[in-house]
CSV table of C-alpha atoms (C1' of nucleotides) in Angstrom, one decimal:
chain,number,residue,atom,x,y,z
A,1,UNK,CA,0.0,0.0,0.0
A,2,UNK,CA,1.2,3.2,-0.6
A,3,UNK,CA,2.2,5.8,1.8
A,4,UNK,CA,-0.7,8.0,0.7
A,5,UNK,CA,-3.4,5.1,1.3
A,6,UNK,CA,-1.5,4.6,4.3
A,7,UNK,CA,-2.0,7.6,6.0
A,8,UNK,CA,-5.5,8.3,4.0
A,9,UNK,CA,-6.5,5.1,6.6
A,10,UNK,CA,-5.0,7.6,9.8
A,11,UNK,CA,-7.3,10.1,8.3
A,12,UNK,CA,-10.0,8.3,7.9
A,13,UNK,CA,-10.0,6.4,11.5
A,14,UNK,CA,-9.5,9.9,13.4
A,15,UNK,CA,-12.6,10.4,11.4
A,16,UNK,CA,-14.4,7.6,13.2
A,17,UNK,CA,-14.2,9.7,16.5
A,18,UNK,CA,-13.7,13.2,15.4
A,19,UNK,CA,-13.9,14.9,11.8
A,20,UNK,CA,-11.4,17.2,10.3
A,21,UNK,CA,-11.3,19.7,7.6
A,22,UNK,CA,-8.0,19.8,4.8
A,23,UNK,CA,-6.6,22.2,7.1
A,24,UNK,CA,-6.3,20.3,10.4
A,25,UNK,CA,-5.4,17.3,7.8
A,26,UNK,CA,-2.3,19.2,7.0
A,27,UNK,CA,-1.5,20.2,10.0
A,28,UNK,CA,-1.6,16.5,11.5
A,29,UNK,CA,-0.5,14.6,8.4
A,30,UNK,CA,3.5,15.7,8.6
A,31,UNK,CA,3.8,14.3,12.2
A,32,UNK,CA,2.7,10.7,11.2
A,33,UNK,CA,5.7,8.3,9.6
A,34,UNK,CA,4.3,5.2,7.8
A,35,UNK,CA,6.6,2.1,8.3
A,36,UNK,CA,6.6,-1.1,7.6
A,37,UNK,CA,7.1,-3.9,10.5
A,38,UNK,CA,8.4,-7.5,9.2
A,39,UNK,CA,7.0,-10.4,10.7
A,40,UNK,CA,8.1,-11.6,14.2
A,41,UNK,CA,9.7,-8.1,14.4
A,42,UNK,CA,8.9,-5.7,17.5
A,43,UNK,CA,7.0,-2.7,17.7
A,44,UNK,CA,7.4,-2.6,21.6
A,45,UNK,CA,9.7,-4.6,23.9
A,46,UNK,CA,9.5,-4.9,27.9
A,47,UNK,CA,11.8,-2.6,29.7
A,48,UNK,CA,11.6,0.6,26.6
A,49,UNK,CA,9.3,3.2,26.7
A,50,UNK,CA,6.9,2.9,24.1
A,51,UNK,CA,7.2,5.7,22.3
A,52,UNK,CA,4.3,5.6,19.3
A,53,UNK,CA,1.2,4.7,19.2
A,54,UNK,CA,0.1,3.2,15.6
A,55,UNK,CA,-2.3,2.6,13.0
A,56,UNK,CA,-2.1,-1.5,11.7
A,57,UNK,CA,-3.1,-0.3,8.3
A,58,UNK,CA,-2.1,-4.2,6.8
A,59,UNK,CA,-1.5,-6.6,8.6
A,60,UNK,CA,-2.2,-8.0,12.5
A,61,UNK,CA,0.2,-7.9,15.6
A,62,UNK,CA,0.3,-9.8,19.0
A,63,UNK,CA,0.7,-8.6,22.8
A,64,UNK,CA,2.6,-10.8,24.8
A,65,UNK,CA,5.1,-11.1,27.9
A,66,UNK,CA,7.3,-13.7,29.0
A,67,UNK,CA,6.6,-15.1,32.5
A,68,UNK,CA,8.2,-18.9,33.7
A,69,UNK,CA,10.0,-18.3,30.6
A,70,UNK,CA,7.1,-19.0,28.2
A,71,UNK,CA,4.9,-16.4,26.1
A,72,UNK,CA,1.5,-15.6,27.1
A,73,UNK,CA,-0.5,-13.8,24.6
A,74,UNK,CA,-3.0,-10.8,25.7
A,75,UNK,CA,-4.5,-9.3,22.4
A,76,UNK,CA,-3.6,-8.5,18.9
A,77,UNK,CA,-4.4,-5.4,17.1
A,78,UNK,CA,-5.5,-6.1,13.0
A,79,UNK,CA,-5.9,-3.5,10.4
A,80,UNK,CA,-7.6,-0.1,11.0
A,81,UNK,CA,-7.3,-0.8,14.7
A,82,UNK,CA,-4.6,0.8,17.5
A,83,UNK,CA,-1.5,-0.4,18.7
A,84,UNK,CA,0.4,0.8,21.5
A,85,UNK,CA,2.2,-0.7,25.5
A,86,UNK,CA,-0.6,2.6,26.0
A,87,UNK,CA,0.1,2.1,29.4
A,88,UNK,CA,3.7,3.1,28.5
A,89,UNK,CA,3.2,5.7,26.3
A,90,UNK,CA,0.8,7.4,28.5
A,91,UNK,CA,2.9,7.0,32.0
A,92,UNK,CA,6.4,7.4,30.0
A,93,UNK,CA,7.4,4.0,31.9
A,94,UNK,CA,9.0,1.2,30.7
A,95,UNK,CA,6.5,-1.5,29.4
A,96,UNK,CA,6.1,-5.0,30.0
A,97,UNK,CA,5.3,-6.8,26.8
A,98,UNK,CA,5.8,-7.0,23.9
A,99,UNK,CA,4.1,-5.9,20.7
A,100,UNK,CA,5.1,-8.2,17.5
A,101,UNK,CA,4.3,-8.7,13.8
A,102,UNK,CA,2.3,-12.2,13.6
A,103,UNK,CA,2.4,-11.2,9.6
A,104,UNK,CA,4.5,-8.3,7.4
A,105,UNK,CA,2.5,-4.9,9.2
A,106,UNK,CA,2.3,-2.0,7.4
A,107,UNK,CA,1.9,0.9,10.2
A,108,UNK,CA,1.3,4.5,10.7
A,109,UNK,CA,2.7,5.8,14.2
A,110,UNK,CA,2.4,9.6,16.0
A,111,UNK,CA,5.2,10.1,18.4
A,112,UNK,CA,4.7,10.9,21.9
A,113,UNK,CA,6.6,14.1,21.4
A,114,UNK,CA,4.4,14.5,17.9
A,115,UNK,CA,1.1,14.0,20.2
A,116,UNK,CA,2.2,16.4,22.7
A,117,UNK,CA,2.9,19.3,20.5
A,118,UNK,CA,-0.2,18.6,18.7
A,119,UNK,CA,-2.6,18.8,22.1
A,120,UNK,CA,-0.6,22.1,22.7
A,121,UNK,CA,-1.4,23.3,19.0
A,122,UNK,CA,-4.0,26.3,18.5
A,123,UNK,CA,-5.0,25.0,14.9
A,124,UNK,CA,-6.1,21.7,16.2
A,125,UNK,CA,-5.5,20.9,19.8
A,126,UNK,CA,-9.0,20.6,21.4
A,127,UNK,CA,-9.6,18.6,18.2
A,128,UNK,CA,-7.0,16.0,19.0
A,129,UNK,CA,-7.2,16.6,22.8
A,130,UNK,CA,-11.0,15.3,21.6
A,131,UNK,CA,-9.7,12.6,19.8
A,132,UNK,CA,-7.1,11.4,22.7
A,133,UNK,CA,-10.6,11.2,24.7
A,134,UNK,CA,-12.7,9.4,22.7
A,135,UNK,CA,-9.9,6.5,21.8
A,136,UNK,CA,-9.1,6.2,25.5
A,137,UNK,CA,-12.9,6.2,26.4
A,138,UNK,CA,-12.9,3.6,23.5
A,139,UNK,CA,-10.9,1.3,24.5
A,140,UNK,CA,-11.9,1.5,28.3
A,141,UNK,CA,-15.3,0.1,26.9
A,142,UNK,CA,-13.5,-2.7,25.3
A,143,UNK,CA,-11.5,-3.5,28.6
A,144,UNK,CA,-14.3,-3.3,30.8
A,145,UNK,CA,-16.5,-6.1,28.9
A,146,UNK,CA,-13.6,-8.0,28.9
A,147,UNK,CA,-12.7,-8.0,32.4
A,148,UNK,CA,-16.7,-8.3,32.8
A,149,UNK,CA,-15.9,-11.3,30.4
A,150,UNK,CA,-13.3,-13.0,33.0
A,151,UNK,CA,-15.8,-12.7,35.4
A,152,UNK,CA,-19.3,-13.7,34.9
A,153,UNK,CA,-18.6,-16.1,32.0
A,154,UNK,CA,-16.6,-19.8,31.7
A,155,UNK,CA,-13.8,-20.0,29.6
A,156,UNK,CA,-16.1,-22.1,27.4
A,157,UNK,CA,-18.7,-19.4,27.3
A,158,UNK,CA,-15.5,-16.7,26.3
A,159,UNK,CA,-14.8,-19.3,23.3
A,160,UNK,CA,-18.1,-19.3,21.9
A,161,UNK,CA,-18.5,-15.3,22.1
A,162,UNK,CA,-15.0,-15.1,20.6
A,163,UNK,CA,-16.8,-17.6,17.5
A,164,UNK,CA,-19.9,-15.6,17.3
A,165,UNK,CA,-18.4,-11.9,17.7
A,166,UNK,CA,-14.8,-12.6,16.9
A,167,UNK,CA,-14.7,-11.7,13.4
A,168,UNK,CA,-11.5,-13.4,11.0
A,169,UNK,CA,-9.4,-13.9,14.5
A,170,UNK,CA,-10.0,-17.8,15.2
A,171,UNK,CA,-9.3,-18.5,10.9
A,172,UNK,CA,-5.7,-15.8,11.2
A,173,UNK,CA,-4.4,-16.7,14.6
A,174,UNK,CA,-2.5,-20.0,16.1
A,175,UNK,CA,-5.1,-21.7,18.3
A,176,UNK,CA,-2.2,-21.5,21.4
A,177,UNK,CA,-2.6,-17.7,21.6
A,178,UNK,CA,-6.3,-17.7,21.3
A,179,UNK,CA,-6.0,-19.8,24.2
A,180,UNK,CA,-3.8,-17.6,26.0
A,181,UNK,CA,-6.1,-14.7,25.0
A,182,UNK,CA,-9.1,-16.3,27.2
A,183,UNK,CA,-7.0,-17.0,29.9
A,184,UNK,CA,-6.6,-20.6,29.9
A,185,UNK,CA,-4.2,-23.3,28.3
A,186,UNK,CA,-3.8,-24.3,24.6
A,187,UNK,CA,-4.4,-27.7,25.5
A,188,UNK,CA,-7.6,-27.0,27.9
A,189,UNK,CA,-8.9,-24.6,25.1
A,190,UNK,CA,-8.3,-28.0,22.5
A,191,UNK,CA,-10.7,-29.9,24.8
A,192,UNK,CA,-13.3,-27.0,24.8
A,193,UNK,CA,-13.3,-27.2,21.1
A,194,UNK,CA,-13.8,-31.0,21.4
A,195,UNK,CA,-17.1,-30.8,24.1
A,196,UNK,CA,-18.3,-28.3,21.7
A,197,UNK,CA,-18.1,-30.4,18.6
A,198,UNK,CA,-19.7,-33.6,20.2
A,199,UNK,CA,-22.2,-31.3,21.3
A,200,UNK,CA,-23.2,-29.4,18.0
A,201,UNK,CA,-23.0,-33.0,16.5
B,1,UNK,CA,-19.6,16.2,55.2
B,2,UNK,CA,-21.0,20.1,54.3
B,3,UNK,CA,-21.5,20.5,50.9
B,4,UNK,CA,-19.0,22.8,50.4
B,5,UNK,CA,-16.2,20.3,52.5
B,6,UNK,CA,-17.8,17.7,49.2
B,7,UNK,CA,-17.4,20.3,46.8
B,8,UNK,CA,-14.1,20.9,47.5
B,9,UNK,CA,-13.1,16.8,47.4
B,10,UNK,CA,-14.4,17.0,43.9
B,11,UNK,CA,-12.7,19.9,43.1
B,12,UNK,CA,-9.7,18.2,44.8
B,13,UNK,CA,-9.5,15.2,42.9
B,14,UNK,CA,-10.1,16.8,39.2
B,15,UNK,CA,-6.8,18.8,40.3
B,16,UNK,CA,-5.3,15.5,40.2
B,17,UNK,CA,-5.5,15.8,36.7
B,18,UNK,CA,-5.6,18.8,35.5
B,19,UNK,CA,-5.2,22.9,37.6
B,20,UNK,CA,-7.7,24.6,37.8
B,21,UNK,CA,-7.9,28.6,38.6
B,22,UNK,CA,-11.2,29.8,40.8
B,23,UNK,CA,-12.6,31.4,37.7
B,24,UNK,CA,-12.5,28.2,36.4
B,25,UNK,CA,-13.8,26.6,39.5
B,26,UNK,CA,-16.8,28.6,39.6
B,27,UNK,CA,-17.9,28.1,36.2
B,28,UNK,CA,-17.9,24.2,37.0
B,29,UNK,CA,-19.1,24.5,40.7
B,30,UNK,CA,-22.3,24.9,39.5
B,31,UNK,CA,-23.2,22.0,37.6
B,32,UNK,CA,-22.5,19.2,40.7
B,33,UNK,CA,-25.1,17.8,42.9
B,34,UNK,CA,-24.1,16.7,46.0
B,35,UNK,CA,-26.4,13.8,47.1
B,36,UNK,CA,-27.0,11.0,49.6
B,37,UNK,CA,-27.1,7.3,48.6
B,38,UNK,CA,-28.1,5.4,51.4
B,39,UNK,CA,-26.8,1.7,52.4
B,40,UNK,CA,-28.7,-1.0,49.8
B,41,UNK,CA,-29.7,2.0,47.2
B,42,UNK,CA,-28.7,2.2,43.3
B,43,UNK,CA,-26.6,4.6,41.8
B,44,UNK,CA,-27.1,2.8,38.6
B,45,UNK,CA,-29.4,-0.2,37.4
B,46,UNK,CA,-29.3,-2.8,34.9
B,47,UNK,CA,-32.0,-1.4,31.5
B,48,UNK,CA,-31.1,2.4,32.3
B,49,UNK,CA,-29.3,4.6,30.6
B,50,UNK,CA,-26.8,6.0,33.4
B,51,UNK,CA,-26.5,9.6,33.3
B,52,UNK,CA,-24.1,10.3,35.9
B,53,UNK,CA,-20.8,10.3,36.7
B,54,UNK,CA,-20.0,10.9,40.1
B,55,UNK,CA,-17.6,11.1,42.9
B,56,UNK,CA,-17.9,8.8,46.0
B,57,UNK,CA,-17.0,11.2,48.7
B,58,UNK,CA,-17.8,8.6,51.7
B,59,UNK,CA,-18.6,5.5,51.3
B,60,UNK,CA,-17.9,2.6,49.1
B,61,UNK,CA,-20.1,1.3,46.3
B,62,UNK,CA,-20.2,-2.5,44.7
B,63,UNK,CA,-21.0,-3.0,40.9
B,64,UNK,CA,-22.7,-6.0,40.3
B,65,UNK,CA,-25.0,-7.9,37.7
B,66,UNK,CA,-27.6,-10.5,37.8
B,67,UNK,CA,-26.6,-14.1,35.8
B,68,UNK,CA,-28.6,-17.0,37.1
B,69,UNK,CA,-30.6,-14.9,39.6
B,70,UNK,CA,-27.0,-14.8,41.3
B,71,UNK,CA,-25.3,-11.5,41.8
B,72,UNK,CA,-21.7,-11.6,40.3
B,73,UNK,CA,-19.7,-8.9,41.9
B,74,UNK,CA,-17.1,-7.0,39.5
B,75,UNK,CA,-16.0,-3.8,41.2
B,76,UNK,CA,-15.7,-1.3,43.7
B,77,UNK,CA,-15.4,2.3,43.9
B,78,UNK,CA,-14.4,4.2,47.3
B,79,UNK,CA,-13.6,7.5,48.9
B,80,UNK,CA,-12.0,10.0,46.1
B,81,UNK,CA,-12.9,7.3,43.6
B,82,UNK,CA,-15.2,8.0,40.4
B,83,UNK,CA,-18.0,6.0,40.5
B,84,UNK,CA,-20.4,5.8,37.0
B,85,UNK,CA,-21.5,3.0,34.7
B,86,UNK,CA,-18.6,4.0,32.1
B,87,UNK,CA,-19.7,2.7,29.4
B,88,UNK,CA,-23.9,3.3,29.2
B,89,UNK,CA,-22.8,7.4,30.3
B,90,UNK,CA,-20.7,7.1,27.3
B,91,UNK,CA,-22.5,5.4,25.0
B,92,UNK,CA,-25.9,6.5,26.1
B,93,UNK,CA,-27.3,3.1,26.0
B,94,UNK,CA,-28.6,1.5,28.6
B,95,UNK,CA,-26.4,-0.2,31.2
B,96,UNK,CA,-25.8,-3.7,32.5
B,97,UNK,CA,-24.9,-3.4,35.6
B,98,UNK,CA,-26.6,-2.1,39.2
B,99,UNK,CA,-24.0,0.0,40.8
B,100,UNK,CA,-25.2,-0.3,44.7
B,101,UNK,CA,-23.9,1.3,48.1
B,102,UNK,CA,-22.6,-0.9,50.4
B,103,UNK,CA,-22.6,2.0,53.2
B,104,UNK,CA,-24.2,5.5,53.7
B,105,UNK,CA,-22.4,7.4,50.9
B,106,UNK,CA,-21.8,11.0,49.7
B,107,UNK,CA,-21.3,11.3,46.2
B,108,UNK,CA,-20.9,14.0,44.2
B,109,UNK,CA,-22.1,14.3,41.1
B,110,UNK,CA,-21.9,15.5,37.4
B,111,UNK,CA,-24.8,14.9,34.5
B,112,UNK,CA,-24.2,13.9,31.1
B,113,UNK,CA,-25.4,16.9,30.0
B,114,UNK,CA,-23.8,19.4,31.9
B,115,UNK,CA,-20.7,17.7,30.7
B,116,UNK,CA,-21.6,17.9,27.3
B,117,UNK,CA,-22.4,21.5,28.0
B,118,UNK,CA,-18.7,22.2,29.5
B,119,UNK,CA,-16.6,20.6,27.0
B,120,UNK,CA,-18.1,23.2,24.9
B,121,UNK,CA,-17.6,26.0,27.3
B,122,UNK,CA,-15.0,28.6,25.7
B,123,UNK,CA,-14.4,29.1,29.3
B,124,UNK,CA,-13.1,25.9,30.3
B,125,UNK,CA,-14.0,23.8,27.9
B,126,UNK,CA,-10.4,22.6,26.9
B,127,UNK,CA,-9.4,21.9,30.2
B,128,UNK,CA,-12.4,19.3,31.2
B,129,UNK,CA,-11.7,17.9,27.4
B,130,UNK,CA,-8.4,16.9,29.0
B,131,UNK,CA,-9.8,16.2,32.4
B,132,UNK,CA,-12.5,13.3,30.4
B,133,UNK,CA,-9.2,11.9,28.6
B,134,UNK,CA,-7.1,11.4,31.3
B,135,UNK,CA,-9.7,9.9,33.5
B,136,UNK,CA,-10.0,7.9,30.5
B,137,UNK,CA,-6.8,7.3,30.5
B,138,UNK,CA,-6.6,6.5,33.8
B,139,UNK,CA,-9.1,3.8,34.1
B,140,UNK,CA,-7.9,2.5,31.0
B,141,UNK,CA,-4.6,1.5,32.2
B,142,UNK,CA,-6.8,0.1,35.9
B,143,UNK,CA,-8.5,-2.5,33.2
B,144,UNK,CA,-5.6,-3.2,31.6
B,145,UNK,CA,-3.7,-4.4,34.0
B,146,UNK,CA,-6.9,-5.9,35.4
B,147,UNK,CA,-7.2,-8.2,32.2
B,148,UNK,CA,-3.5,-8.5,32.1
B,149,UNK,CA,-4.1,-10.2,35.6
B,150,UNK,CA,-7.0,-13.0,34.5
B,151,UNK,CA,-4.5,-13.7,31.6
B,152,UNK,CA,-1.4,-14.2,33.3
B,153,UNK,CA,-2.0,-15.0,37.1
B,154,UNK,CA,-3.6,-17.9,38.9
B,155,UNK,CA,-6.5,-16.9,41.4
B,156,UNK,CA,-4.6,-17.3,44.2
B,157,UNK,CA,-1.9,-15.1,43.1
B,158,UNK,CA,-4.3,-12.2,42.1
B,159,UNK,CA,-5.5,-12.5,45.9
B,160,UNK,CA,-2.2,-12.3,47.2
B,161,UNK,CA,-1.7,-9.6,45.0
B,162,UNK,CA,-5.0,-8.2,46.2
B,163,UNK,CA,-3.5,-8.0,49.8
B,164,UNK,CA,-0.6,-6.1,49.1
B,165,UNK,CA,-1.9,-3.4,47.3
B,166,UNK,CA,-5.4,-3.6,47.8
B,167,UNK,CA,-5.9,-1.6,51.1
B,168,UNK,CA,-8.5,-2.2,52.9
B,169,UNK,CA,-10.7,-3.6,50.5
B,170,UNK,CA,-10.5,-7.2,52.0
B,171,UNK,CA,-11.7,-5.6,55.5
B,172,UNK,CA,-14.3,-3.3,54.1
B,173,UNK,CA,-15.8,-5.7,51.8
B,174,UNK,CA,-17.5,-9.5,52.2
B,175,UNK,CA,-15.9,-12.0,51.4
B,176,UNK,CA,-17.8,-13.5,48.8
B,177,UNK,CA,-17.8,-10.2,47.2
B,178,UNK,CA,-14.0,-10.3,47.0
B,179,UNK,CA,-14.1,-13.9,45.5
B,180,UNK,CA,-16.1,-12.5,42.1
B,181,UNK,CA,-14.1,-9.6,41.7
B,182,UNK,CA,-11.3,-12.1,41.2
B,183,UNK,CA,-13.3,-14.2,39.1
B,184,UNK,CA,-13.6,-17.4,41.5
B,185,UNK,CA,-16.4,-19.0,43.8
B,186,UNK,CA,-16.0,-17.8,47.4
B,187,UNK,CA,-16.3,-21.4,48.0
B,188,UNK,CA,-13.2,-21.4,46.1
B,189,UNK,CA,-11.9,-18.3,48.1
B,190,UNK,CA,-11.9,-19.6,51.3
B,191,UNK,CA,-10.5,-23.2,50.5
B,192,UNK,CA,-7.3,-20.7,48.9
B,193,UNK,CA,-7.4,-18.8,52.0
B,194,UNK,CA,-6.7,-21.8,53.8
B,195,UNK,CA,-4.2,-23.0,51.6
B,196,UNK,CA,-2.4,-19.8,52.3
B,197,UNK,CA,-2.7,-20.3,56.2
B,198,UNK,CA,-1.2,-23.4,56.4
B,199,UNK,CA,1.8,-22.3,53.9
B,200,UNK,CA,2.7,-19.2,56.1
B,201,UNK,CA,2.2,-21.4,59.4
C,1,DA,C1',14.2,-31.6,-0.8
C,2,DA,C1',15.2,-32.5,3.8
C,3,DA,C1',15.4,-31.1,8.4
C,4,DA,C1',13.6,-28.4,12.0
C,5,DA,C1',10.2,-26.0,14.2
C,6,DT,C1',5.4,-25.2,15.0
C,7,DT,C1',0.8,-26.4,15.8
C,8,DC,C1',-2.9,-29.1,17.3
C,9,DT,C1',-4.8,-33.2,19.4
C,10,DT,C1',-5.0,-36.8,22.6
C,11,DA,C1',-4.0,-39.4,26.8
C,12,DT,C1',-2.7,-39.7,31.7
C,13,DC,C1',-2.3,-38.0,36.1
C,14,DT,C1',-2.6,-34.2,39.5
C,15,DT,C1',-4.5,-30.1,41.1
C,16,DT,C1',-7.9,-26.8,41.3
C,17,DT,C1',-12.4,-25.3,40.9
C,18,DG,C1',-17.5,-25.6,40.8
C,19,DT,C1',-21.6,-27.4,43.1
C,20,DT,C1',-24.4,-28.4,46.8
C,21,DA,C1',-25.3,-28.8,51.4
C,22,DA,C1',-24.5,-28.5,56.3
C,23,DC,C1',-23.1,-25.9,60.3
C,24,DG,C1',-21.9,-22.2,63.5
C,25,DT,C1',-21.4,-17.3,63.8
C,26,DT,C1',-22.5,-12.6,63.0
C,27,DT,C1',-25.3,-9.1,61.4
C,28,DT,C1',-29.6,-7.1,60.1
C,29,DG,C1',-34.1,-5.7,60.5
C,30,DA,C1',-38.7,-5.9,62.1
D,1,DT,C1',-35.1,-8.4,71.4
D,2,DC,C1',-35.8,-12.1,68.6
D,3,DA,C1',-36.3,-14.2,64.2
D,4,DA,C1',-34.4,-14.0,59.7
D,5,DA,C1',-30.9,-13.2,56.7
D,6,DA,C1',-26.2,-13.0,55.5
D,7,DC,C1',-21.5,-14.8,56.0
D,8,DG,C1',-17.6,-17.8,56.2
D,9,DT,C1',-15.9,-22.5,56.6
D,10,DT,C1',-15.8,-27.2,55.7
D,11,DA,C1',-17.0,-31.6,53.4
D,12,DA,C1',-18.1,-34.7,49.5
D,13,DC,C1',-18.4,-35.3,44.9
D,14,DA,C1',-18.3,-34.0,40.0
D,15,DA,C1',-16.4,-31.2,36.4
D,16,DA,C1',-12.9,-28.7,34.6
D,17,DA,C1',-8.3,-27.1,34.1
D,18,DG,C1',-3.2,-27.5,34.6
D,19,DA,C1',1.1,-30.2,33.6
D,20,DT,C1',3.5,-33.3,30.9
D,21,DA,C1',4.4,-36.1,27.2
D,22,DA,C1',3.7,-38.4,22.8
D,23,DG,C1',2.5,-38.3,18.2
D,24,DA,C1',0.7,-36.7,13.7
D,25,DA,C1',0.2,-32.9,10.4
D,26,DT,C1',1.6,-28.7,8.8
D,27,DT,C1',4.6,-24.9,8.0
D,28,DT,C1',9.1,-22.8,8.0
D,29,DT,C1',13.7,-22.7,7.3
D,30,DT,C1',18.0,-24.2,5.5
DNA sequence: AAAAATTCTTATCTTTTGTTAACGTTTTGA
DNA sequence: TCAAAACGTTAACAAAAGATAAGAATTTTT
């Protein structure tokens, strides 16, 4: 995709939240970078800052962290959605996982410096301060009906949502990290799959 | 607690976030409510569209749902914590969840639409835009590490986490309240409370 | 093309949790 | 104050999940 496309997909997800004219467009557009992130590669490691948050504009990523020495999968960002160790960015601490290319990523980032100075700008500040709102407001939705997930449902319950609601992610990611993802064990999340087959057979 | 001693908490605790001269102050001042909830009442109820944020003041507060005509427990809010279901005051749908007092509280609060009406205040506008995303913010990166704790820790760990950091939530709050926020049984509860006991014996 | 690594399933065994019920204690409310 | 409700623990059993290992199928790498 080409870096125009790229960053036409910025514009038009800011869009989803707040709408801007050519001129805020300009004055936003020069602060974003579009780059490409191979597979397996990092966008965020434990220990760094994160310093950007990003657009996936192609392709999906995973957040993970190491704990016993093995990798336990939180979430994954695909195209047109966020990515960002946002606790990170926002606090300026170090992070604790880390955000990786499950396929070749095409991304378009803002700095934390970029974000800063364009909160403080009189073109398009409260625009963006607006924007920094309504994605954090956003995705505070999204974690509170998954914590509510954790707690008033079964892991087999989480599965079958994740079927119904979950869109391409059981067909593009390995089964292990789904499993990871609802909190349970790949091999645990293999028999689920199994009581639900006998059952819907 | 006077109403102006309540006031001033709220004031208090948006200062947290963002300063605020008394010019500014007094152009907010008068758009909160300071109101009683009494032991056993609702803030907030399952089917209503909650239109309130507010600021528990004294007291503490228990969000819960009904699933099997059995009360699941998910959260707490206490003194010089916001109290509001989140998502239905954002989203203007209605909500999910009762939000109830467990004791005689003082909350202050804030309507939907006199929030609205300041973010578009010339006055001080800007400043509560950035005062809603850094709450945002805020409780964002509470649910994050929330989920980040179903996905990584056994239940026992998160209550030994819970009684190193969590205050005095295991004496202000039942038990069996306790053992849903973590996302166990309080049968389950006690028989790791025992387990912990013996260990530490 | 062959070797290595990854992925998923299945089996076995252990541990933990859920479920239900009983019991004593404490708190609540009429 | 007295009965009812709520609370925490424990027990017994069933169900589910974790840990480990083996094996087949697929994918990736060399």
């Amino acid at each position: 995709m080409d870096t125009l496309t790229a960053l036409g997909k910025f514009r038009e997800h800011v869009e989803t939240y707040v709408k801007l004219n050519d001129v805020e467009w300009q004055a936003l557009a020069p602060l974003l970078e579009v780059n490409i992130l191979k597979k397996k590669k990092n966008f965020a490691e434990p220990g760094k800052v994160c310093n950007q948050i990003g657009l996936v504009v192609k392709g999906a990523v995973r957040y993970f962290l190491v704990k016993n020495g093995e990798e336990i999968t939180g979430y994954f960002s695909f195209e047109n959605e966020l990515l960002s160790s946002y606790k990170s960015f926002l606090t300026r601490q170090p992070g604790e996982n880390y955000i990786q290319a499950l396929e070749d990523c095409q991304i378009v980032t803002l700095s934390y410096k970029a974000m800063q100075q364009i909160y403080g700008d009189v073109l398009i500040g409260a625009k963006m301060e607006r924007f920094g709102r309504l994605i954090a407001e956003h995705y505070l939705i999204c974690y509170e009906d998954r914590v509510s997930s954790f707690v008033t449902q079964t892991p087999e319950e989480r599965y079958n949502k994740l079927m119904e609601t979950g869109g391409d992610i059981l067909q593009r990611i390995p089964q292990h990290y789904i499993a990871n993802f609802l909190g349970i064990t790949p091999v645990s999340l293999s028999r689920i799959r199994r009581r639900i087959m006998k059952i819907s057979a």
